[in-house]
Short mmCIF file of C-alpha atoms in Angstrom, two decimals:
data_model
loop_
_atom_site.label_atom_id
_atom_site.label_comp_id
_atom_site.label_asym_id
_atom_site.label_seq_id
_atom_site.Cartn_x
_atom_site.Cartn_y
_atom_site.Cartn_z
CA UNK A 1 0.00 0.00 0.00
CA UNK A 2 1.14 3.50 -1.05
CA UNK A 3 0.30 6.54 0.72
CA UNK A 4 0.22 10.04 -0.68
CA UNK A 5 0.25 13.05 2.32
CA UNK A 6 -0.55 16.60 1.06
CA UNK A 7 -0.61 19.49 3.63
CA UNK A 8 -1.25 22.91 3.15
CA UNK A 9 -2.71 25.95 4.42
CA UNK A 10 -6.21 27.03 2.71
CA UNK A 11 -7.98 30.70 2.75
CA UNK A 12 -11.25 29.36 4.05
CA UNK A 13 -11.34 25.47 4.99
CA UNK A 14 -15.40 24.90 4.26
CA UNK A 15 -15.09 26.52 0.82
CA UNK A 16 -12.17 24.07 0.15
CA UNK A 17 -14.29 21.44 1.73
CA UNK A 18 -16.92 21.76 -1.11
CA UNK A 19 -14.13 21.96 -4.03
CA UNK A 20 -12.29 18.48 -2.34
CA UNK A 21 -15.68 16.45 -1.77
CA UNK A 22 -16.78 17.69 -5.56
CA UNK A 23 -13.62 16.13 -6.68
CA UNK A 24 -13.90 12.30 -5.34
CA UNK A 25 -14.66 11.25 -9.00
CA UNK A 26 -11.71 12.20 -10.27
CA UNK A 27 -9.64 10.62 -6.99
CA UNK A 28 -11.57 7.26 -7.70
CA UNK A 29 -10.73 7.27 -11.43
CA UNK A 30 -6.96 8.01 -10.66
CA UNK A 31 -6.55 5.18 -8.31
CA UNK A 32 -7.15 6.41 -4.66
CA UNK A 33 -8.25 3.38 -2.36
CA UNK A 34 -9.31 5.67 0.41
CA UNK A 35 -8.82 8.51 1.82
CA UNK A 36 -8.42 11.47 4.76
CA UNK A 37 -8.52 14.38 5.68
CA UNK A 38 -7.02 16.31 8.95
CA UNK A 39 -7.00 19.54 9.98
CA UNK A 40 -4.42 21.00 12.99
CA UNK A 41 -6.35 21.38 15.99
CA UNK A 42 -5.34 24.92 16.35
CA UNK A 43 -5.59 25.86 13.12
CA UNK A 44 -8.40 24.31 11.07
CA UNK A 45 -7.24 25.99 7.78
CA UNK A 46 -3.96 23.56 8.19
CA UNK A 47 -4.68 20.56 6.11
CA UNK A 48 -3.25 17.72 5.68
CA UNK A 49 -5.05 14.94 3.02
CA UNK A 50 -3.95 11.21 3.10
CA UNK A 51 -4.50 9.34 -0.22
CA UNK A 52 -4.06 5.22 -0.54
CA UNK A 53 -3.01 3.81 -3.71
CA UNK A 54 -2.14 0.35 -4.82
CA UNK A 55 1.54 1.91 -6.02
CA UNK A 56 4.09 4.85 -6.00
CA UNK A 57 3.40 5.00 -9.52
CA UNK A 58 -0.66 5.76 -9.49
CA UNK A 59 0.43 8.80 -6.56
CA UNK A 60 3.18 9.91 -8.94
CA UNK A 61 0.95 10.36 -12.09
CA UNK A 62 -2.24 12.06 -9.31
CA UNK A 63 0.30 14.25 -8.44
CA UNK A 64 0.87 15.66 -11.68
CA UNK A 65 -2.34 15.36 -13.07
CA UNK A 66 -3.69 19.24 -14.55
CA UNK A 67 -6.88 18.53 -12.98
CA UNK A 68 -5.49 18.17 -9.48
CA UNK A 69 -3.40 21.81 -9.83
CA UNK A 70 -6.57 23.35 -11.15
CA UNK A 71 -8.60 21.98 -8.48
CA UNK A 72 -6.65 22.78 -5.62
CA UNK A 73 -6.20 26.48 -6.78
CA UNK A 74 -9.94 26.66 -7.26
CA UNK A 75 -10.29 25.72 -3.47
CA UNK A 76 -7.92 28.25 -2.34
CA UNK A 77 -5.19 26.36 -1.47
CA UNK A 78 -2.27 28.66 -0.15
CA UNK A 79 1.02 28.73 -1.28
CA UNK A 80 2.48 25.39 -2.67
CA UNK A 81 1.71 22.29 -1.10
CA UNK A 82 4.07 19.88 1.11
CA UNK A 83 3.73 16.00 -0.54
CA UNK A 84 5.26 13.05 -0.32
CA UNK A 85 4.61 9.52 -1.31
CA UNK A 86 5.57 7.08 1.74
CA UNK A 87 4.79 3.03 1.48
CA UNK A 88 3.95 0.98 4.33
CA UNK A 89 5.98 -0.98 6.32
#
């Protein structure tokens, strides 16, 4: 199992909210398993998303996938986001 984490700060997380649940679709046709969401406890515009693939290589191509970029600056994502692609061990 392959795990994609993406945190970053948004301008207004219920607005962001909408634009992320709109986009499950496109998560399920690009290979997410599963997936969750997070928000710091003292800051609930601090995100961080968890993503389950079945390999690096489906998180790779999600990553750099147009309709990801467009959707996350739609949302009002801040600034560029923090991801890496970890597996389990």
């Amino acid at each position: 199992m392959t795990t994609l984490f993406v945190r970053h700060a948004v301008s207004d997380y219920k607005a962001w909210r909408k634009v992320y649940d709109a986009f499950a679709p496109v998560q399920k046709a690009s290979g997410v398993k599963a997936e969750s969401v997070y928000q710091v406890a003292d800051d609930p515009n601090d995100v961080t998303v968890t993503h389950d693939f079945a390999n690096a290589a489906d998180a790779r191509a999600f990553i750099e996938n147009p309709k990801l970029k467009e959707a996350m600056a739609s949302a009002g994502v801040v600034g560029a986001p923090t991801m890496w692609i970890t597996n389990k061990a």
